[in-house]
Amino acid sequence: MSFIWGKFTEENVQKVLAGALDAGETLKEFGIAHRPPRFFFLLAVLAELVPIFKPALLKMTRFFLVGVTNRRLVVLEVDRRECAPVQLKAFSLNQLPPFSYSKGFVNHRLTLNVPEGKDVLRFHRIGMKDNFRHAEAIEKALAPLQSRVAAYRGMTTLIAMASVSLELT
């Protein structure tokens, strides 16, 4: 899989993300994430046993450039071969969806709870030189916002509970 990751250098990532920024926005932190297909481990075992499955596994894996700017969290899906933009999701830092961040030995995960469901982005250690460092920098940039998002989520839960209790009385 490393031949795919090789195109993602810091310069390429910054250049591609710069094209997705609005006027006046500055890129603070960035990293490379991926989303493997469902049943990844089954497909990975098949790819090792039957080499013809390896290209299929790579084709089904989606790659993302993640950037934190002074205004937004930018999640840009890119083509795995050309590093060209495919789809842009941007979240205002003032209206960031609930999220969580976890660290693992192989991947760091940023989980966004968007209305469509959970959006899990995995920052792999071979994604780019120092990709773990970049992922941790994204976590530090978003950390002050996490308490605000949690407080907002707690307030909406309290409001929902209060409205239910009012309906019951």
mmCIF file of C-alpha atoms in Angstrom:
data_model
loop_
_atom_site.group_PDB
_atom_site.id
_atom_site.type_symbol
_atom_site.label_atom_id
_atom_site.label_comp_id
_atom_site.label_asym_id
_atom_site.label_seq_id
_atom_site.Cartn_x
_atom_site.Cartn_y
_atom_site.Cartn_z
ATOM 1 C CA MET A 1 0.000 0.000 0.000
ATOM 2 C CA SER A 2 2.982 2.308 0.403
ATOM 3 C CA PHE A 3 3.142 3.199 -3.298
ATOM 4 C CA ILE A 4 -0.244 4.938 -2.938
ATOM 5 C CA TRP A 5 0.813 6.817 0.190
ATOM 6 C CA GLY A 6 4.014 8.009 -1.483
ATOM 7 C CA LYS A 7 2.201 10.755 -3.417
ATOM 8 C CA PHE A 8 1.086 12.412 -0.217
ATOM 9 C CA THR A 9 3.944 14.693 0.734
ATOM 10 C CA GLU A 10 3.545 17.734 2.968
ATOM 11 C CA GLU A 11 3.946 20.049 -0.022
ATOM 12 C CA ASN A 12 1.318 18.210 -2.116
ATOM 13 C CA VAL A 13 -1.149 18.114 0.769
ATOM 14 C CA GLN A 14 -0.756 21.832 1.485
ATOM 15 C CA LYS A 15 -1.120 22.661 -2.205
ATOM 16 C CA VAL A 16 -4.301 20.601 -2.642
ATOM 17 C CA LEU A 17 -5.842 21.894 0.602
ATOM 18 C CA ALA A 18 -4.985 25.487 -0.378
ATOM 19 C CA GLY A 19 -7.313 25.085 -3.366
ATOM 20 C CA ALA A 20 -10.194 24.235 -1.003
ATOM 21 C CA LEU A 21 -9.730 27.257 1.271
ATOM 22 C CA ASP A 22 -11.893 30.369 1.187
ATOM 23 C CA ALA A 23 -10.393 33.817 0.722
ATOM 24 C CA GLY A 24 -8.661 34.973 3.887
ATOM 25 C CA GLU A 25 -8.441 31.498 5.396
ATOM 26 C CA THR A 26 -5.103 30.194 6.627
ATOM 27 C CA LEU A 27 -4.236 26.543 7.044
ATOM 28 C CA LYS A 28 -3.081 25.840 10.601
ATOM 29 C CA GLU A 29 -2.808 22.038 10.740
ATOM 30 C CA PHE A 30 -3.227 19.227 8.215
ATOM 31 C CA GLY A 31 -2.917 15.479 7.837
ATOM 32 C CA ILE A 32 -3.857 12.497 5.705
ATOM 33 C CA ALA A 33 -6.618 10.122 6.715
ATOM 34 C CA HIS A 34 -8.204 7.094 5.125
ATOM 35 C CA ARG A 35 -11.377 5.081 5.479
ATOM 36 C CA PRO A 36 -10.952 1.412 4.660
ATOM 37 C CA PRO A 37 -13.923 -0.539 3.313
ATOM 38 C CA ARG A 38 -16.209 -2.461 5.592
ATOM 39 C CA PHE A 39 -14.942 -5.958 6.304
ATOM 40 C CA PHE A 40 -11.410 -4.608 5.852
ATOM 41 C CA PHE A 41 -9.716 -7.415 7.783
ATOM 42 C CA LEU A 42 -11.467 -10.101 5.761
ATOM 43 C CA LEU A 43 -10.448 -8.367 2.531
ATOM 44 C CA ALA A 44 -6.889 -7.879 3.804
ATOM 45 C CA VAL A 45 -6.557 -11.610 4.529
ATOM 46 C CA LEU A 46 -7.968 -12.420 1.089
ATOM 47 C CA ALA A 47 -5.545 -9.935 -0.492
ATOM 48 C CA GLU A 48 -2.628 -11.736 1.158
ATOM 49 C CA LEU A 49 -3.879 -15.166 0.126
ATOM 50 C CA VAL A 50 -5.031 -14.217 -3.364
ATOM 51 C CA PRO A 51 -2.980 -11.310 -4.761
ATOM 52 C CA ILE A 52 -5.711 -10.349 -7.224
ATOM 53 C CA PHE A 53 -7.732 -8.903 -4.283
ATOM 54 C CA LYS A 54 -5.018 -6.351 -3.399
ATOM 55 C CA PRO A 55 -5.940 -3.794 -6.113
ATOM 56 C CA ALA A 56 -9.606 -4.178 -5.193
ATOM 57 C CA LEU A 57 -8.821 -3.459 -1.551
ATOM 58 C CA LEU A 58 -6.872 -0.343 -2.495
ATOM 59 C CA LYS A 59 -9.612 0.797 -4.847
ATOM 60 C CA MET A 60 -12.237 0.572 -2.101
ATOM 61 C CA THR A 61 -10.153 2.526 0.419
ATOM 62 C CA ARG A 62 -11.016 6.232 0.460
ATOM 63 C CA PHE A 63 -8.380 8.872 1.193
ATOM 64 C CA PHE A 64 -8.923 12.273 2.825
ATOM 65 C CA LEU A 65 -6.882 15.388 3.417
ATOM 66 C CA VAL A 66 -7.910 16.930 6.724
ATOM 67 C CA GLY A 67 -7.088 20.518 7.552
ATOM 68 C CA VAL A 68 -7.856 22.915 10.368
ATOM 69 C CA THR A 69 -7.971 26.555 9.364
ATOM 70 C CA ASN A 70 -8.660 29.687 11.351
ATOM 71 C CA ARG A 71 -12.383 29.257 10.491
ATOM 72 C CA ARG A 72 -13.186 25.646 9.505
ATOM 73 C CA LEU A 73 -12.387 21.974 9.715
ATOM 74 C CA VAL A 74 -11.879 20.898 6.104
ATOM 75 C CA VAL A 75 -12.241 17.226 5.099
ATOM 76 C CA LEU A 76 -11.343 16.827 1.435
ATOM 77 C CA GLU A 77 -11.750 13.418 -0.188
ATOM 78 C CA VAL A 78 -9.075 12.915 -2.827
ATOM 79 C CA ASP A 79 -8.491 10.495 -5.666
ATOM 80 C CA ARG A 80 -5.980 7.887 -4.539
ATOM 81 C CA ARG A 81 -3.954 8.006 -7.729
ATOM 82 C CA GLU A 82 -3.853 11.690 -8.630
ATOM 83 C CA CYS A 83 -4.350 13.342 -5.219
ATOM 84 C CA ALA A 84 -7.071 15.388 -6.968
ATOM 85 C CA PRO A 85 -10.112 16.647 -5.004
ATOM 86 C CA VAL A 86 -13.252 14.492 -5.211
ATOM 87 C CA GLN A 87 -15.567 15.829 -2.494
ATOM 88 C CA LEU A 88 -15.305 18.600 0.097
ATOM 89 C CA LYS A 89 -16.884 18.603 3.551
ATOM 90 C CA ALA A 90 -16.269 21.691 5.638
ATOM 91 C CA PHE A 91 -17.433 22.390 9.167
ATOM 92 C CA SER A 92 -17.355 25.834 10.715
ATOM 93 C CA LEU A 93 -15.380 25.806 13.945
ATOM 94 C CA ASN A 94 -18.317 27.617 15.559
ATOM 95 C CA GLN A 95 -20.754 24.854 14.497
ATOM 96 C CA LEU A 96 -18.549 21.778 14.660
ATOM 97 C CA PRO A 97 -20.459 18.484 15.030
ATOM 98 C CA PRO A 98 -19.756 16.377 18.120
ATOM 99 C CA PHE A 99 -16.465 14.543 17.687
ATOM 100 C CA SER A 100 -14.028 12.313 19.493
ATOM 101 C CA TYR A 101 -10.357 11.554 19.028
ATOM 102 C CA SER A 102 -8.592 8.326 19.961
ATOM 103 C CA LYS A 103 -5.015 7.161 19.628
ATOM 104 C CA GLY A 104 -3.893 3.701 18.671
ATOM 105 C CA PHE A 105 -0.655 1.975 17.749
ATOM 106 C CA VAL A 106 -1.382 1.867 14.007
ATOM 107 C CA ASN A 107 -4.038 4.575 13.588
ATOM 108 C CA HIS A 108 -5.220 7.725 15.292
ATOM 109 C CA ARG A 109 -8.970 8.183 14.786
ATOM 110 C CA LEU A 110 -11.042 11.321 14.462
ATOM 111 C CA THR A 111 -14.757 10.447 14.684
ATOM 112 C CA LEU A 112 -17.243 13.096 13.570
ATOM 113 C CA ASN A 113 -20.884 12.523 14.527
ATOM 114 C CA VAL A 114 -22.495 14.077 11.462
ATOM 115 C CA PRO A 115 -26.238 13.809 10.696
ATOM 116 C CA GLU A 116 -25.555 11.034 8.142
ATOM 117 C CA GLY A 117 -23.906 8.920 10.857
ATOM 118 C CA LYS A 118 -20.416 8.530 12.238
ATOM 119 C CA ASP A 119 -17.614 9.642 9.973
ATOM 120 C CA VAL A 120 -14.456 7.845 11.148
ATOM 121 C CA LEU A 121 -11.188 9.151 9.722
ATOM 122 C CA ARG A 122 -8.055 7.109 10.406
ATOM 123 C CA PHE A 123 -4.651 8.753 10.380
ATOM 124 C CA HIS A 124 -2.226 5.930 9.567
ATOM 125 C CA ARG A 125 1.397 6.136 10.587
ATOM 126 C CA ILE A 126 2.583 5.586 6.980
ATOM 127 C CA GLY A 127 0.220 8.214 5.529
ATOM 128 C CA MET A 128 2.878 10.876 5.221
ATOM 129 C CA LYS A 129 6.130 11.632 6.955
ATOM 130 C CA ASP A 130 5.189 12.532 10.550
ATOM 131 C CA ASN A 131 1.479 11.884 9.907
ATOM 132 C CA PHE A 132 0.968 10.969 13.578
ATOM 133 C CA ARG A 133 2.500 14.298 14.595
ATOM 134 C CA HIS A 134 0.154 16.058 12.167
ATOM 135 C CA ALA A 135 -2.841 14.118 13.541
ATOM 136 C CA GLU A 136 -1.913 15.067 17.096
ATOM 137 C CA ALA A 137 -1.599 18.710 16.015
ATOM 138 C CA ILE A 138 -5.130 18.507 14.566
ATOM 139 C CA GLU A 139 -6.302 17.052 17.883
ATOM 140 C CA LYS A 140 -4.662 19.912 19.819
ATOM 141 C CA ALA A 141 -6.222 22.489 17.495
ATOM 142 C CA LEU A 142 -9.688 20.959 17.998
ATOM 143 C CA ALA A 143 -9.323 20.191 21.733
ATOM 144 C CA PRO A 144 -10.536 23.609 22.979
ATOM 145 C CA LEU A 145 -13.628 23.208 20.808
ATOM 146 C CA GLN A 146 -14.441 19.739 22.143
ATOM 147 C CA SER A 147 -15.575 21.038 25.526
ATOM 148 C CA ARG A 148 -17.783 23.608 23.811
ATOM 149 C CA VAL A 149 -19.301 20.909 21.575
ATOM 150 C CA ALA A 150 -19.817 18.639 24.612
ATOM 151 C CA ALA A 151 -21.453 21.491 26.533
ATOM 152 C CA TYR A 152 -23.750 22.180 23.582
ATOM 153 C CA ARG A 153 -24.631 18.470 23.340
ATOM 154 C CA GLY A 154 -25.301 18.403 27.086
ATOM 155 C CA MET A 155 -27.548 21.456 26.825
ATOM 156 C CA THR A 156 -29.577 19.934 23.989
ATOM 157 C CA THR A 157 -29.949 16.722 26.012
ATOM 158 C CA LEU A 158 -31.163 18.701 29.031
ATOM 159 C CA ILE A 159 -33.599 20.659 26.879
ATOM 160 C CA ALA A 160 -34.915 17.435 25.331
ATOM 161 C CA MET A 161 -35.298 15.840 28.769
ATOM 162 C CA ALA A 162 -37.086 18.936 30.086
ATOM 163 C CA SER A 163 -39.491 18.956 27.146
ATOM 164 C CA VAL A 164 -40.265 15.259 27.685
ATOM 165 C CA SER A 165 -40.881 15.790 31.396
ATOM 166 C CA LEU A 166 -43.168 18.759 30.590
ATOM 167 C CA GLU A 167 -45.144 16.586 28.195
ATOM 168 C CA LEU A 168 -45.548 13.896 30.831
ATOM 169 C CA THR A 169 -46.993 16.324 33.415
#
